[in-house]
Amino acid sequence: MGGMADTQQAETTADAAAGATADKRTGRRTDRLAKQIRAFADAHGGSAEGQLAHIGRGRTRIALVGGDGAWGNLVADSFDSAKDAATRAGITLQDDFDGDLAARVRTGRYEWSRMAGIQVGGPANT
């Protein structure tokens, strides 16, 4: 019976080590996201606001709007990771991507042509 307890202890230690490795990996990804968010803010007027949205399979989209109206998206492995990265980057998070936040988005010719598609002189749908 003593051998069984030793085996269970070894499995628990291995599980703990695997969990610690996963936590480190998640931490590095969150650090990377925070740096990317901060770089976006710095490149677009020195500030940014964001909104988090679940996109499926546990992943979360971070929609960003810079101080100059530029916008972009990043994807995090979890909602908690996305929120932590945004907090570390020092951006304000909004509950919804509408109203004032959406009004600040500035789009260029490329976005308008992509949104318009065939309706307004876009490529023919043949």
CSV table of N, CA and C in Angstrom, one decimal:
chain,number,residue,atom,x,y,z
A,1,MET,N,0.8,-1.2,0.0
A,1,MET,CA,0.0,0.0,0.0
A,1,MET,C,0.9,1.3,0.0
A,2,GLY,N,2.0,1.2,0.6
A,2,GLY,CA,2.9,2.3,0.6
A,2,GLY,C,3.3,2.8,-0.8
A,3,GLY,N,3.4,1.8,-1.7
A,3,GLY,CA,3.8,2.2,-3.1
A,3,GLY,C,2.7,3.0,-3.8
A,4,MET,N,1.5,2.7,-3.5
A,4,MET,CA,0.4,3.4,-4.1
A,4,MET,C,0.4,4.9,-3.8
A,5,ALA,N,0.7,5.2,-2.5
A,5,ALA,CA,0.7,6.6,-2.0
A,5,ALA,C,1.8,7.3,-2.7
A,6,ASP,N,3.0,6.7,-2.9
A,6,ASP,CA,4.1,7.3,-3.6
A,6,ASP,C,3.8,7.6,-5.0
A,7,THR,N,3.1,6.7,-5.7
A,7,THR,CA,2.7,6.9,-7.1
A,7,THR,C,1.7,8.1,-7.2
A,8,GLN,N,0.8,8.2,-6.3
A,8,GLN,CA,-0.2,9.3,-6.3
A,8,GLN,C,0.6,10.6,-6.1
A,9,GLN,N,1.5,10.7,-5.2
A,9,GLN,CA,2.3,11.9,-4.9
A,9,GLN,C,3.1,12.3,-6.1
A,10,ALA,N,3.7,11.3,-6.8
A,10,ALA,CA,4.4,11.6,-8.0
A,10,ALA,C,3.6,12.2,-9.1
A,11,GLU,N,2.4,11.7,-9.3
A,11,GLU,CA,1.4,12.2,-10.3
A,11,GLU,C,1.0,13.6,-9.9
A,12,THR,N,0.8,13.9,-8.6
A,12,THR,CA,0.4,15.2,-8.2
A,12,THR,C,1.5,16.2,-8.5
A,13,THR,N,2.7,15.8,-8.2
A,13,THR,CA,3.9,16.7,-8.4
A,13,THR,C,4.0,17.0,-9.9
A,14,ALA,N,3.8,15.9,-10.8
A,14,ALA,CA,3.9,16.1,-12.2
A,14,ALA,C,2.8,17.1,-12.7
A,15,ASP,N,1.6,16.9,-12.2
A,15,ASP,CA,0.5,17.8,-12.5
A,15,ASP,C,0.8,19.2,-12.1
A,16,ALA,N,1.3,19.4,-11.0
A,16,ALA,CA,1.7,20.7,-10.5
A,16,ALA,C,2.7,21.4,-11.4
A,17,ALA,N,3.7,20.6,-11.8
A,17,ALA,CA,4.8,21.1,-12.7
A,17,ALA,C,4.2,21.5,-14.0
A,18,ALA,N,3.3,20.7,-14.6
A,18,ALA,CA,2.6,21.0,-15.8
A,18,ALA,C,1.8,22.3,-15.7
A,19,GLY,N,1.1,22.4,-14.6
A,19,GLY,CA,0.3,23.6,-14.3
A,19,GLY,C,1.2,24.9,-14.3
A,20,ALA,N,2.3,24.7,-13.6
A,20,ALA,CA,3.2,25.9,-13.5
A,20,ALA,C,3.8,26.3,-14.8
A,21,THR,N,4.1,25.3,-15.7
A,21,THR,CA,4.5,25.6,-17.0
A,21,THR,C,3.5,26.3,-17.8
A,22,ALA,N,2.2,25.8,-17.7
A,22,ALA,CA,1.1,26.5,-18.4
A,22,ALA,C,0.9,27.9,-17.9
A,23,ASP,N,1.0,28.1,-16.6
A,23,ASP,CA,0.9,29.5,-16.1
A,23,ASP,C,2.0,30.4,-16.6
A,24,LYS,N,3.2,29.9,-16.7
A,24,LYS,CA,4.3,30.7,-17.2
A,24,LYS,C,4.0,31.1,-18.7
A,25,ARG,N,3.5,30.1,-19.5
A,25,ARG,CA,3.2,30.4,-20.9
A,25,ARG,C,2.1,31.4,-21.0
A,26,THR,N,1.1,31.3,-20.2
A,26,THR,CA,0.0,32.2,-20.2
A,26,THR,C,0.5,33.6,-19.8
A,27,GLY,N,1.3,33.7,-18.8
A,27,GLY,CA,1.9,34.9,-18.4
A,27,GLY,C,2.7,35.6,-19.5
A,28,ARG,N,3.5,34.8,-20.2
A,28,ARG,CA,4.3,35.4,-21.3
A,28,ARG,C,3.4,35.9,-22.4
A,29,ARG,N,2.3,35.2,-22.7
A,29,ARG,CA,1.4,35.6,-23.7
A,29,ARG,C,0.7,36.9,-23.3
A,30,THR,N,0.3,37.0,-22.0
A,30,THR,CA,-0.4,38.2,-21.5
A,30,THR,C,0.6,39.4,-21.6
A,31,ASP,N,1.9,39.2,-21.2
A,31,ASP,CA,2.9,40.2,-21.3
A,31,ASP,C,3.0,40.7,-22.7
A,32,ARG,N,3.1,39.8,-23.7
A,32,ARG,CA,3.2,40.1,-25.1
A,32,ARG,C,2.0,41.0,-25.5
A,33,LEU,N,0.8,40.5,-25.2
A,33,LEU,CA,-0.4,41.3,-25.5
A,33,LEU,C,-0.3,42.7,-24.9
A,34,ALA,N,0.1,42.8,-23.7
A,34,ALA,CA,0.1,44.2,-23.1
A,34,ALA,C,1.1,45.1,-23.8
A,35,LYS,N,2.2,44.5,-24.2
A,35,LYS,CA,3.2,45.3,-25.0
A,35,LYS,C,2.6,45.7,-26.4
A,36,GLN,N,1.9,44.8,-27.0
A,36,GLN,CA,1.3,45.1,-28.3
A,36,GLN,C,0.2,46.2,-28.1
A,37,ILE,N,-0.6,46.1,-27.1
A,37,ILE,CA,-1.6,47.2,-26.8
A,37,ILE,C,-0.9,48.5,-26.6
A,38,ARG,N,0.1,48.5,-25.7
A,38,ARG,CA,0.8,49.7,-25.4
A,38,ARG,C,1.5,50.3,-26.7
A,39,ALA,N,2.1,49.5,-27.5
A,39,ALA,CA,2.7,50.0,-28.8
A,39,ALA,C,1.6,50.6,-29.7
A,40,PHE,N,0.5,49.9,-29.8
A,40,PHE,CA,-0.6,50.5,-30.6
A,40,PHE,C,-1.0,51.9,-30.1
A,41,ALA,N,-1.2,52.0,-28.8
A,41,ALA,CA,-1.6,53.3,-28.2
A,41,ALA,C,-0.5,54.3,-28.4
A,42,ASP,N,0.7,54.0,-28.2
A,42,ASP,CA,1.8,54.9,-28.4
A,42,ASP,C,1.9,55.4,-29.9
A,43,ALA,N,1.6,54.5,-30.8
A,43,ALA,CA,1.7,54.8,-32.2
A,43,ALA,C,0.5,55.6,-32.7
A,44,HIS,N,-0.6,55.6,-31.9
A,44,HIS,CA,-1.8,56.3,-32.4
A,44,HIS,C,-2.3,57.3,-31.4
A,45,GLY,N,-1.5,58.3,-31.1
A,45,GLY,CA,-1.9,59.4,-30.3
A,45,GLY,C,-1.6,59.3,-28.9
A,46,GLY,N,-0.9,58.2,-28.5
A,46,GLY,CA,-0.4,58.1,-27.1
A,46,GLY,C,-1.5,57.5,-26.1
A,47,SER,N,-2.7,57.2,-26.7
A,47,SER,CA,-3.7,56.6,-25.8
A,47,SER,C,-4.6,55.7,-26.7
A,48,ALA,N,-5.3,54.9,-26.0
A,48,ALA,CA,-6.2,54.0,-26.7
A,48,ALA,C,-7.3,53.6,-25.7
A,49,GLU,N,-8.4,53.2,-26.3
A,49,GLU,CA,-9.5,52.6,-25.5
A,49,GLU,C,-9.8,51.2,-26.1
A,50,GLY,N,-10.4,50.3,-25.4
A,50,GLY,CA,-10.7,49.0,-25.9
A,50,GLY,C,-12.0,48.5,-25.4
A,51,GLN,N,-12.4,47.4,-26.0
A,51,GLN,CA,-13.6,46.6,-25.7
A,51,GLN,C,-13.3,45.2,-25.9
A,52,LEU,N,-13.7,44.4,-24.9
A,52,LEU,CA,-13.4,42.9,-24.9
A,52,LEU,C,-14.7,42.2,-25.3
A,53,ALA,N,-14.6,41.2,-26.2
A,53,ALA,CA,-15.7,40.4,-26.6
A,53,ALA,C,-15.3,38.9,-26.8
A,54,HIS,N,-16.1,38.0,-26.2
A,54,HIS,CA,-15.9,36.6,-26.4
A,54,HIS,C,-16.1,36.3,-27.9
A,55,ILE,N,-15.2,35.5,-28.5
A,55,ILE,CA,-15.3,35.1,-29.9
A,55,ILE,C,-15.4,33.7,-30.1
A,56,GLY,N,-15.5,32.9,-29.1
A,56,GLY,CA,-15.6,31.5,-29.2
A,56,GLY,C,-14.4,30.7,-28.8
A,57,ARG,N,-14.6,29.4,-28.4
A,57,ARG,CA,-13.5,28.5,-28.0
A,57,ARG,C,-12.7,29.2,-26.9
A,58,GLY,N,-13.3,29.9,-26.0
A,58,GLY,CA,-12.6,30.5,-24.9
A,58,GLY,C,-11.7,31.7,-25.2
A,59,ARG,N,-11.7,32.1,-26.5
A,59,ARG,CA,-10.9,33.3,-26.9
A,59,ARG,C,-11.6,34.6,-26.8
A,60,THR,N,-10.9,35.7,-26.7
A,60,THR,CA,-11.5,37.0,-26.5
A,60,THR,C,-10.8,38.0,-27.5
A,61,ARG,N,-11.6,38.8,-28.2
A,61,ARG,CA,-11.1,39.8,-29.1
A,61,ARG,C,-10.9,41.1,-28.3
A,62,ILE,N,-9.8,41.7,-28.5
A,62,ILE,CA,-9.6,43.1,-27.9
A,62,ILE,C,-9.7,44.1,-29.1
A,63,ALA,N,-10.8,44.8,-29.1
A,63,ALA,CA,-10.9,45.8,-30.2
A,63,ALA,C,-10.3,47.1,-29.6
A,64,LEU,N,-9.4,47.7,-30.3
A,64,LEU,CA,-8.7,48.9,-29.9
A,64,LEU,C,-9.0,50.1,-30.8
A,65,VAL,N,-9.2,51.3,-30.1
A,65,VAL,CA,-9.4,52.5,-30.9
A,65,VAL,C,-8.3,53.5,-30.3
A,66,GLY,N,-7.4,53.9,-31.1
A,66,GLY,CA,-6.4,54.9,-30.7
A,66,GLY,C,-6.9,56.3,-30.5
A,67,GLY,N,-6.1,57.1,-29.9
A,67,GLY,CA,-6.4,58.5,-29.7
A,67,GLY,C,-6.6,59.2,-31.0
A,68,ASP,N,-6.0,58.8,-32.1
A,68,ASP,CA,-6.2,59.4,-33.4
A,68,ASP,C,-7.3,58.8,-34.2
A,69,GLY,N,-8.0,57.8,-33.7
A,69,GLY,CA,-9.1,57.2,-34.4
A,69,GLY,C,-8.8,55.9,-35.1
A,70,ALA,N,-7.5,55.6,-35.2
A,70,ALA,CA,-7.1,54.3,-35.8
A,70,ALA,C,-7.6,53.2,-35.0
A,71,TRP,N,-7.9,52.0,-35.6
A,71,TRP,CA,-8.4,50.9,-34.9
A,71,TRP,C,-7.7,49.6,-35.3
A,72,GLY,N,-7.8,48.7,-34.4
A,72,GLY,CA,-7.2,47.4,-34.6
A,72,GLY,C,-7.8,46.3,-33.7
A,73,ASN,N,-7.4,45.1,-33.9
A,73,ASN,CA,-7.9,44.0,-33.1
A,73,ASN,C,-6.7,43.1,-32.7
A,74,LEU,N,-6.8,42.5,-31.5
A,74,LEU,CA,-5.9,41.5,-31.0
A,74,LEU,C,-6.8,40.4,-30.5
A,75,VAL,N,-6.2,39.2,-30.4
A,75,VAL,CA,-7.0,38.1,-29.8
A,75,VAL,C,-6.2,37.5,-28.7
A,76,ALA,N,-6.9,37.3,-27.6
A,76,ALA,CA,-6.3,36.7,-26.4
A,76,ALA,C,-6.9,35.3,-26.2
A,77,ASP,N,-6.1,34.4,-25.5
A,77,ASP,CA,-6.5,33.1,-25.2
A,77,ASP,C,-7.7,33.0,-24.2
A,78,SER,N,-7.9,34.0,-23.4
A,78,SER,CA,-9.0,34.0,-22.4
A,78,SER,C,-9.4,35.4,-22.1
A,79,PHE,N,-10.6,35.5,-21.6
A,79,PHE,CA,-11.1,36.8,-21.2
A,79,PHE,C,-10.2,37.4,-20.1
A,80,ASP,N,-9.8,36.6,-19.1
A,80,ASP,CA,-9.0,37.1,-18.0
A,80,ASP,C,-7.6,37.6,-18.5
A,81,SER,N,-7.0,36.9,-19.5
A,81,SER,CA,-5.8,37.3,-20.1
A,81,SER,C,-5.9,38.6,-20.8
A,82,ALA,N,-7.0,38.8,-21.6
A,82,ALA,CA,-7.3,40.0,-22.3
A,82,ALA,C,-7.4,41.2,-21.3
A,83,LYS,N,-8.2,41.0,-20.3
A,83,LYS,CA,-8.5,42.1,-19.3
A,83,LYS,C,-7.2,42.4,-18.6
A,84,ASP,N,-6.4,41.4,-18.2
A,84,ASP,CA,-5.1,41.7,-17.5
A,84,ASP,C,-4.2,42.4,-18.4
A,85,ALA,N,-4.1,42.1,-19.7
A,85,ALA,CA,-3.2,42.7,-20.7
A,85,ALA,C,-3.6,44.2,-20.9
A,86,ALA,N,-4.9,44.4,-21.0
A,86,ALA,CA,-5.4,45.8,-21.1
A,86,ALA,C,-5.1,46.7,-19.9
A,87,THR,N,-5.2,46.1,-18.7
A,87,THR,CA,-4.9,46.8,-17.5
A,87,THR,C,-3.4,47.1,-17.4
A,88,ARG,N,-2.6,46.1,-17.7
A,88,ARG,CA,-1.1,46.4,-17.7
A,88,ARG,C,-0.7,47.4,-18.7
A,89,ALA,N,-1.4,47.5,-19.9
A,89,ALA,CA,-1.1,48.5,-20.9
A,89,ALA,C,-1.6,49.9,-20.5
A,90,GLY,N,-2.5,49.9,-19.6
A,90,GLY,CA,-3.0,51.2,-19.1
A,90,GLY,C,-4.1,51.8,-20.0
A,91,ILE,N,-4.8,51.0,-20.7
A,91,ILE,CA,-5.9,51.5,-21.5
A,91,ILE,C,-7.3,51.4,-20.8
A,92,THR,N,-8.2,52.3,-21.2
A,92,THR,CA,-9.5,52.2,-20.6
A,92,THR,C,-10.4,51.2,-21.4
A,93,LEU,N,-11.1,50.4,-20.7
A,93,LEU,CA,-12.0,49.4,-21.3
A,93,LEU,C,-13.4,49.9,-21.3
A,94,GLN,N,-14.1,49.8,-22.4
A,94,GLN,CA,-15.5,50.1,-22.4
A,94,GLN,C,-16.3,48.8,-22.4
A,95,ASP,N,-17.6,48.9,-22.0
A,95,ASP,CA,-18.5,47.8,-21.9
A,95,ASP,C,-18.9,47.4,-23.3
A,96,ASP,N,-19.2,48.4,-24.2
A,96,ASP,CA,-19.7,48.1,-25.5
A,96,ASP,C,-18.9,48.9,-26.6
A,97,PHE,N,-19.0,48.3,-27.8
A,97,PHE,CA,-18.3,49.0,-28.9
A,97,PHE,C,-19.4,49.8,-29.7
A,98,ASP,N,-20.0,50.8,-29.0
A,98,ASP,CA,-21.0,51.6,-29.7
A,98,ASP,C,-20.9,53.0,-29.1
A,99,GLY,N,-21.7,53.9,-29.5
A,99,GLY,CA,-21.8,55.2,-29.0
A,99,GLY,C,-20.5,56.0,-29.2
A,100,ASP,N,-19.9,56.5,-28.2
A,100,ASP,CA,-18.7,57.4,-28.2
A,100,ASP,C,-17.5,56.6,-28.8
A,101,LEU,N,-17.3,55.4,-28.4
A,101,LEU,CA,-16.2,54.6,-28.8
A,101,LEU,C,-16.2,54.4,-30.3
A,102,ALA,N,-17.4,53.9,-30.8
A,102,ALA,CA,-17.5,53.7,-32.3
A,102,ALA,C,-17.4,55.0,-33.1
A,103,ALA,N,-17.9,56.1,-32.5
A,103,ALA,CA,-17.9,57.4,-33.2
A,103,ALA,C,-16.4,57.9,-33.4
A,104,ARG,N,-15.5,57.4,-32.6
A,104,ARG,CA,-14.1,57.9,-32.7
A,104,ARG,C,-13.3,57.1,-33.8
A,105,VAL,N,-13.9,56.0,-34.2
A,105,VAL,CA,-13.2,55.2,-35.3
A,105,VAL,C,-13.1,56.0,-36.6
A,106,ARG,N,-11.9,56.0,-37.1
A,106,ARG,CA,-11.7,56.7,-38.4
A,106,ARG,C,-11.3,55.6,-39.4
A,107,THR,N,-12.0,55.6,-40.5
A,107,THR,CA,-11.7,54.6,-41.6
A,107,THR,C,-11.2,55.3,-42.8
A,108,GLY,N,-10.5,54.6,-43.6
A,108,GLY,CA,-9.9,55.1,-44.8
A,108,GLY,C,-10.6,54.5,-46.0
A,109,ARG,N,-10.0,54.8,-47.2
A,109,ARG,CA,-10.6,54.4,-48.5
A,109,ARG,C,-10.6,52.8,-48.5
A,110,TYR,N,-9.6,52.2,-48.0
A,110,TYR,CA,-9.6,50.7,-48.1
A,110,TYR,C,-10.8,50.1,-47.3
A,111,GLU,N,-11.0,50.6,-46.1
A,111,GLU,CA,-12.1,50.0,-45.3
A,111,GLU,C,-13.5,50.3,-46.0
A,112,TRP,N,-13.6,51.5,-46.5
A,112,TRP,CA,-14.9,51.8,-47.2
A,112,TRP,C,-15.1,50.9,-48.4
A,113,SER,N,-14.0,50.7,-49.2
A,113,SER,CA,-14.2,49.9,-50.4
A,113,SER,C,-14.5,48.4,-50.0
A,114,ARG,N,-13.9,47.9,-48.9
A,114,ARG,CA,-14.2,46.6,-48.4
A,114,ARG,C,-15.6,46.4,-47.9
A,115,MET,N,-16.0,47.5,-47.2
A,115,MET,CA,-17.4,47.4,-46.6
A,115,MET,C,-18.4,47.5,-47.7
A,116,ALA,N,-18.2,48.3,-48.7
A,116,ALA,CA,-19.2,48.6,-49.7
A,116,ALA,C,-19.3,47.4,-50.6
A,117,GLY,N,-18.3,46.6,-50.9
A,117,GLY,CA,-18.4,45.5,-51.7
A,117,GLY,C,-18.9,45.8,-53.1
A,118,ILE,N,-19.9,45.1,-53.6
A,118,ILE,CA,-20.4,45.3,-54.9
A,118,ILE,C,-21.5,46.4,-54.9
A,119,GLN,N,-22.0,46.8,-53.7
A,119,GLN,CA,-23.0,47.8,-53.7
A,119,GLN,C,-22.6,49.2,-54.2
A,120,VAL,N,-21.4,49.6,-53.9
A,120,VAL,CA,-20.9,50.9,-54.3
A,120,VAL,C,-19.6,50.8,-55.1
A,121,GLY,N,-19.7,50.3,-56.2
A,121,GLY,CA,-18.5,50.3,-57.1
A,121,GLY,C,-17.4,49.3,-56.7
A,122,GLY,N,-17.7,48.4,-55.9
A,122,GLY,CA,-16.7,47.4,-55.5
A,122,GLY,C,-16.6,46.4,-56.7
A,123,PRO,N,-15.7,45.4,-56.5
A,123,PRO,CA,-15.6,44.4,-57.6
A,123,PRO,C,-16.9,43.6,-57.8
A,124,ALA,N,-17.0,43.2,-59.0
A,124,ALA,CA,-18.3,42.5,-59.4
A,124,ALA,C,-18.3,41.1,-58.7
A,125,ASN,N,-19.4,40.7,-58.4
A,125,ASN,CA,-19.6,39.4,-57.7
A,125,ASN,C,-19.9,38.4,-58.7
A,126,THR,N,-19.0,38.0,-59.6
A,126,THR,CA,-19.2,37.0,-60.7
A,126,THR,C,-18.4,35.8,-60.5
